[in-house]
Amino acid sequence: MIRMLVSDVDGTLWIDGSLADKDVNAMRQTFHQGIEIGLASGRMDPELQEVAKLLDIPCHRVSQNGSFVYDHTERLLASASFDLTLARQLLSFATNGSFPYTVSCTDNQIYIPPLKRTQFLRDRMFMPVHECTDMRHLFEQGILPCKFGFFGDLDTLHNLRLQLLQRFKNVLHAVIADKDCLDVIPAHVSKGVGLRSLIEHRNIRREEVVCIGDSFNDIAMFEVTPHSFAMSHSDPAVLNAARHVAASVVDVCTFVNRYNRDCTAEFTHRERNA
């Protein structure tokens, strides 16, 4: 039986600036059938809380690509950040580069440098974004970064990713999180690691979980369960990493309903013939 459905947000559940009514209704129906719902995203936890409010159902939350994991009762299951030395080095890399960037920190706030072109960064967030003239001082006060987000066209972000992995070997992950966003997170963090901690806490087996996503940061989540779905518009590498392809979240909810119905029918058949 499937006991949990976990969905990515941007490009999967959140498309063209909104949640589709059909996806919302399907998620609610799935929840009321007894299936636990989870959200897994590169976004901050307060942003996922806003998505959960729109869905109007309790949701587990894997935020910042696994840096923070909360269950539906608000219990914190996992948290991670860069250490001070690496935080300083990444800040130097970001400030000396040409890419617009955001810094997500352990105080559940998003910071940006005081640049002219920042409105597009503010517009894409579901929470306030704060300008900070001295992030280094912020870090030294114990408010450490969990994620650096870089923004640009996909080809240049792929090149930036390679530069980061070459310069900071074995100490960070750099993953394409959206069509114009590269997320940089600690080396031991991923959506897959976050999902594993969640299902362990909920005493749910890997084969009892279904997940859906559309970007490279979702591949780690696909590796957790045999029931993985990639959105049909995903990059070929993402499509190849998933077991199934879906046009929408509705397709996954339909799969869950049919899968559980078949499992129930098989169990009933075995009981009758026992």
CSV table of C-alpha atoms in Angstrom, one decimal:
chain,number,residue,atom,x,y,z
A,1,MET,CA,0.0,0.0,0.0
A,2,ILE,CA,1.0,3.6,-0.6
A,3,ARG,CA,1.0,5.5,2.6
A,4,MET,CA,2.7,8.8,1.7
A,5,LEU,CA,2.7,11.1,-1.4
A,6,VAL,CA,5.5,13.7,-1.6
A,7,SER,CA,5.5,16.4,-4.2
A,8,ASP,CA,8.0,19.0,-5.4
A,9,VAL,CA,6.6,22.5,-5.6
A,10,ASP,CA,8.0,24.7,-8.4
A,11,GLY,CA,7.3,23.2,-11.8
A,12,THR,CA,5.3,20.4,-10.3
A,13,LEU,CA,2.6,21.6,-8.0
A,14,TRP,CA,3.2,25.3,-8.4
A,15,ILE,CA,3.1,26.1,-12.2
A,16,ASP,CA,2.8,29.6,-13.8
A,17,GLY,CA,2.4,31.3,-10.5
A,18,SER,CA,-0.4,29.3,-9.0
A,19,LEU,CA,-1.7,25.9,-7.8
A,20,ALA,CA,-4.0,24.2,-10.3
A,21,ASP,CA,-7.5,23.6,-8.9
A,22,LYS,CA,-7.4,20.0,-10.2
A,23,ASP,CA,-4.1,19.3,-8.4
A,24,VAL,CA,-5.4,20.8,-5.2
A,25,ASN,CA,-8.6,18.8,-5.3
A,26,ALA,CA,-6.7,15.6,-6.1
A,27,MET,CA,-4.2,16.2,-3.2
A,28,ARG,CA,-7.1,16.8,-0.8
A,29,GLN,CA,-8.9,13.6,-1.9
A,30,THR,CA,-5.8,11.6,-1.5
A,31,PHE,CA,-5.2,13.0,2.0
A,32,HIS,CA,-8.8,12.1,3.0
A,33,GLN,CA,-8.2,8.6,1.8
A,34,GLY,CA,-5.7,8.3,4.6
A,35,ILE,CA,-2.5,9.1,2.6
A,36,GLU,CA,0.0,11.3,4.3
A,37,ILE,CA,1.1,14.3,2.1
A,38,GLY,CA,4.6,15.8,2.0
A,39,LEU,CA,6.1,18.8,0.2
A,40,ALA,CA,9.8,18.8,-0.8
A,41,SER,CA,11.3,21.9,-2.2
A,42,GLY,CA,14.3,24.2,-2.4
A,43,ARG,CA,12.2,26.9,-0.9
A,44,MET,CA,12.2,27.9,2.7
A,45,ASP,CA,10.0,26.3,5.3
A,46,PRO,CA,7.8,29.4,5.8
A,47,GLU,CA,7.1,29.2,2.0
A,48,LEU,CA,6.1,25.6,2.2
A,49,GLN,CA,3.8,26.5,5.1
A,50,GLU,CA,2.0,28.9,2.7
A,51,VAL,CA,1.6,26.2,0.1
A,52,ALA,CA,0.2,23.9,2.8
A,53,LYS,CA,-2.3,26.6,3.7
A,54,LEU,CA,-3.4,26.8,0.0
A,55,LEU,CA,-3.9,23.0,-0.1
A,56,ASP,CA,-5.7,23.3,3.3
A,57,ILE,CA,-4.4,19.9,4.5
A,58,PRO,CA,-1.6,19.0,7.0
A,59,CYS,CA,1.7,18.5,5.2
A,60,HIS,CA,5.1,17.2,6.1
A,61,ARG,CA,7.8,19.6,4.8
A,62,VAL,CA,11.3,19.0,3.4
A,63,SER,CA,12.6,22.5,2.7
A,64,GLN,CA,15.8,24.0,1.3
A,65,ASN,CA,16.5,20.7,-0.5
A,66,GLY,CA,16.6,18.8,2.7
A,67,SER,CA,18.3,21.3,5.0
A,68,PHE,CA,15.2,21.3,7.2
A,69,VAL,CA,12.6,18.6,7.7
A,70,TYR,CA,9.3,19.1,9.7
A,71,ASP,CA,6.5,16.6,10.1
A,72,HIS,CA,2.9,17.7,10.0
A,73,THR,CA,2.8,18.3,13.7
A,74,GLU,CA,5.7,20.9,13.4
A,75,ARG,CA,8.2,18.6,14.9
A,76,LEU,CA,11.7,19.4,13.6
A,77,LEU,CA,13.3,16.1,12.3
A,78,ALA,CA,16.5,17.4,10.7
A,79,SER,CA,18.4,20.7,10.1
A,80,ALA,CA,21.7,21.6,8.5
A,81,SER,CA,23.8,24.6,7.5
A,82,PHE,CA,27.2,25.5,6.2
A,83,ASP,CA,30.0,26.0,8.8
A,84,LEU,CA,31.3,29.5,9.2
A,85,THR,CA,34.5,29.0,7.2
A,86,LEU,CA,32.7,27.6,4.2
A,87,ALA,CA,30.0,30.2,4.5
A,88,ARG,CA,32.5,33.0,4.3
A,89,GLN,CA,34.2,31.3,1.2
A,90,LEU,CA,30.8,30.9,-0.6
A,91,LEU,CA,29.8,34.5,0.2
A,92,SER,CA,33.1,35.7,-1.3
A,93,PHE,CA,32.5,33.6,-4.4
A,94,ALA,CA,29.0,35.0,-4.7
A,95,THR,CA,29.9,38.7,-4.2
A,96,ASN,CA,32.8,38.5,-6.7
A,97,GLY,CA,30.6,36.9,-9.3
A,98,SER,CA,28.0,38.3,-11.7
A,99,PHE,CA,25.0,36.2,-10.8
A,100,PRO,CA,22.1,37.6,-8.7
A,101,TYR,CA,21.9,35.5,-5.6
A,102,THR,CA,20.0,34.9,-2.4
A,103,VAL,CA,21.2,33.5,0.9
A,104,SER,CA,18.8,31.4,3.0
A,105,CYS,CA,19.7,31.2,6.7
A,106,THR,CA,19.0,29.3,9.9
A,107,ASP,CA,16.7,32.1,11.1
A,108,ASN,CA,14.2,31.1,8.4
A,109,GLN,CA,15.0,34.4,6.5
A,110,ILE,CA,16.1,35.1,3.0
A,111,TYR,CA,18.8,37.7,2.4
A,112,ILE,CA,20.0,39.5,-0.7
A,113,PRO,CA,22.8,42.0,-1.2
A,114,PRO,CA,21.7,45.6,-1.9
A,115,LEU,CA,21.7,45.4,-5.7
A,116,LYS,CA,19.6,47.3,-8.2
A,117,ARG,CA,18.0,44.2,-9.9
A,118,THR,CA,16.3,42.5,-7.0
A,119,GLN,CA,12.6,42.9,-7.6
A,120,PHE,CA,12.4,39.7,-9.6
A,121,LEU,CA,13.9,37.8,-6.7
A,122,ARG,CA,11.4,39.3,-4.3
A,123,ASP,CA,8.5,38.5,-6.7
A,124,ARG,CA,9.3,34.8,-6.9
A,125,MET,CA,9.3,34.2,-3.1
A,126,PHE,CA,6.3,33.4,-0.9
A,127,MET,CA,7.8,35.4,2.1
A,128,PRO,CA,9.7,38.7,2.7
A,129,VAL,CA,13.2,39.1,1.4
A,130,HIS,CA,15.6,41.2,3.4
A,131,GLU,CA,18.5,43.3,2.0
A,132,CYS,CA,21.7,42.9,4.0
A,133,THR,CA,24.8,45.0,3.6
A,134,ASP,CA,27.0,42.8,5.7
A,135,MET,CA,26.2,39.1,5.5
A,136,ARG,CA,29.6,38.2,6.8
A,137,HIS,CA,28.7,39.8,10.1
A,138,LEU,CA,25.4,38.0,10.1
A,139,PHE,CA,27.2,34.7,9.8
A,140,GLU,CA,29.6,35.6,12.6
A,141,GLN,CA,26.6,36.3,14.8
A,142,GLY,CA,25.6,32.6,14.4
A,143,ILE,CA,23.0,33.1,11.7
A,144,LEU,CA,24.5,30.6,9.2
A,145,PRO,CA,23.5,30.0,5.6
A,146,CYS,CA,21.7,26.8,4.7
A,147,LYS,CA,21.5,27.6,1.0
A,148,PHE,CA,22.9,29.9,-1.6
A,149,GLY,CA,20.6,30.4,-4.6
A,150,PHE,CA,22.1,31.7,-7.9
A,151,PHE,CA,19.9,32.9,-10.8
A,152,GLY,CA,20.4,33.0,-14.5
A,153,ASP,CA,19.8,31.1,-17.8
A,154,LEU,CA,20.2,27.3,-17.6
A,155,ASP,CA,23.3,27.0,-19.7
A,156,THR,CA,25.3,29.5,-17.6
A,157,LEU,CA,24.0,27.9,-14.4
A,158,HIS,CA,25.3,24.5,-15.5
A,159,ASN,CA,28.7,26.1,-16.1
A,160,LEU,CA,28.5,27.8,-12.7
A,161,ARG,CA,27.7,24.4,-11.1
A,162,LEU,CA,30.8,22.8,-12.6
A,163,GLN,CA,32.9,25.8,-11.3
A,164,LEU,CA,31.6,25.4,-7.8
A,165,LEU,CA,32.1,21.6,-7.7
A,166,GLN,CA,35.6,22.0,-8.9
A,167,ARG,CA,36.5,24.8,-6.5
A,168,PHE,CA,34.7,23.3,-3.4
A,169,LYS,CA,35.3,19.6,-3.8
A,170,ASN,CA,33.4,17.2,-1.6
A,171,VAL,CA,32.0,20.0,0.7
A,172,LEU,CA,28.8,21.0,-1.1
A,173,HIS,CA,26.1,20.0,-3.4
A,174,ALA,CA,25.1,22.2,-6.4
A,175,VAL,CA,21.8,21.3,-8.0
A,176,ILE,CA,19.6,22.8,-10.6
A,177,ALA,CA,16.4,23.5,-8.7
A,178,ASP,CA,14.4,25.3,-11.3
A,179,LYS,CA,14.7,26.4,-15.0
A,180,ASP,CA,16.6,29.5,-13.8
A,181,CYS,CA,17.9,28.6,-10.4
A,182,LEU,CA,21.0,26.8,-9.0
A,183,ASP,CA,20.9,25.8,-5.4
A,184,VAL,CA,24.1,25.3,-3.3
A,185,ILE,CA,23.7,23.3,-0.2
A,186,PRO,CA,25.9,21.4,2.3
A,187,ALA,CA,27.4,18.1,1.0
A,188,HIS,CA,25.4,15.9,3.3
A,189,VAL,CA,22.0,17.5,2.3
A,190,SER,CA,19.6,16.5,-0.4
A,191,LYS,CA,15.8,16.0,-0.9
A,192,GLY,CA,16.6,12.2,-0.7
A,193,VAL,CA,18.3,12.5,2.7
A,194,GLY,CA,15.4,14.6,4.0
A,195,LEU,CA,12.8,12.2,2.7
A,196,ARG,CA,14.6,9.2,4.3
A,197,SER,CA,14.6,11.0,7.7
A,198,LEU,CA,10.9,11.7,7.3
A,199,ILE,CA,9.8,8.2,6.4
A,200,GLU,CA,12.0,6.7,9.1
A,201,HIS,CA,10.3,9.0,11.6
A,202,ARG,CA,6.9,8.0,10.3
A,203,ASN,CA,7.7,4.3,10.2
A,204,ILE,CA,6.9,4.1,6.5
A,205,ARG,CA,8.8,1.8,4.2
A,206,ARG,CA,10.4,3.0,0.9
A,207,GLU,CA,7.9,1.0,-1.2
A,208,GLU,CA,5.0,2.8,0.6
A,209,VAL,CA,6.1,6.2,-0.7
A,210,VAL,CA,5.4,7.8,-4.1
A,211,CYS,CA,7.1,11.1,-5.1
A,212,ILE,CA,6.9,13.5,-8.0
A,213,GLY,CA,9.2,16.3,-9.2
A,214,ASP,CA,10.6,18.0,-12.3
A,215,SER,CA,14.2,19.1,-11.7
A,216,PHE,CA,17.6,17.8,-11.0
A,217,ASN,CA,17.3,18.3,-7.3
A,218,ASP,CA,14.4,15.8,-7.3
A,219,ILE,CA,16.6,12.9,-8.6
A,220,ALA,CA,17.9,12.2,-5.0
A,221,MET,CA,14.2,11.8,-4.0
A,222,PHE,CA,13.5,9.4,-6.9
A,223,GLU,CA,16.3,7.2,-5.6
A,224,VAL,CA,14.4,6.7,-2.3
A,225,THR,CA,11.3,4.9,-3.6
A,226,PRO,CA,10.4,2.6,-6.5
A,227,HIS,CA,7.4,4.8,-7.1
A,228,SER,CA,8.9,7.9,-8.6
A,229,PHE,CA,7.4,10.2,-11.2
A,230,ALA,CA,8.9,13.0,-13.3
A,231,MET,CA,6.8,15.7,-14.8
A,232,SER,CA,6.5,15.3,-18.6
A,233,HIS,CA,8.3,18.6,-19.2
A,234,SER,CA,11.4,17.6,-17.3
A,235,ASP,CA,14.9,17.5,-18.7
A,236,PRO,CA,15.7,14.1,-20.3
A,237,ALA,CA,18.1,13.3,-17.5
A,238,VAL,CA,15.4,13.8,-14.9
A,239,LEU,CA,12.9,11.7,-16.9
A,240,ASN,CA,15.4,8.9,-17.2
A,241,ALA,CA,15.9,8.9,-13.4
A,242,ALA,CA,12.3,8.4,-12.6
A,243,ARG,CA,10.3,5.2,-12.8
A,244,HIS,CA,7.2,6.9,-14.3
A,245,VAL,CA,6.2,10.1,-16.2
A,246,ALA,CA,3.2,12.2,-15.3
A,247,ALA,CA,1.6,15.2,-16.9
A,248,SER,CA,0.4,16.6,-13.5
A,249,VAL,CA,0.0,15.8,-9.8
A,250,VAL,CA,-3.4,14.5,-10.6
A,251,ASP,CA,-1.8,11.5,-12.5
A,252,VAL,CA,0.1,10.6,-9.3
A,253,CYS,CA,-2.9,10.8,-7.1
A,254,THR,CA,-4.8,8.5,-9.6
A,255,PHE,CA,-1.9,6.1,-9.5
A,256,VAL,CA,-2.0,6.0,-5.7
A,257,ASN,CA,-5.7,5.3,-5.7
A,258,ARG,CA,-5.4,2.5,-8.3
A,259,TYR,CA,-2.3,1.0,-6.6
A,260,ASN,CA,-4.0,0.8,-3.2
A,261,ARG,CA,-7.2,-0.5,-4.7
A,262,ASP,CA,-5.3,-3.3,-6.4
A,263,CYS,CA,-3.4,-4.1,-3.2
A,264,THR,CA,-6.7,-4.3,-1.2
A,265,ALA,CA,-8.2,-6.6,-3.9
A,266,GLU,CA,-5.2,-8.9,-3.8
A,267,PHE,CA,-5.2,-9.0,0.0
A,268,THR,CA,-8.9,-9.8,0.0
A,269,HIS,CA,-8.4,-12.6,-2.5
A,270,ARG,CA,-5.6,-14.1,-0.4
A,271,GLU,CA,-7.8,-14.0,2.7
A,272,ARG,CA,-10.6,-15.8,0.9
A,273,ASN,CA,-8.3,-18.5,-0.3
A,274,ALA,CA,-6.3,-18.9,2.9
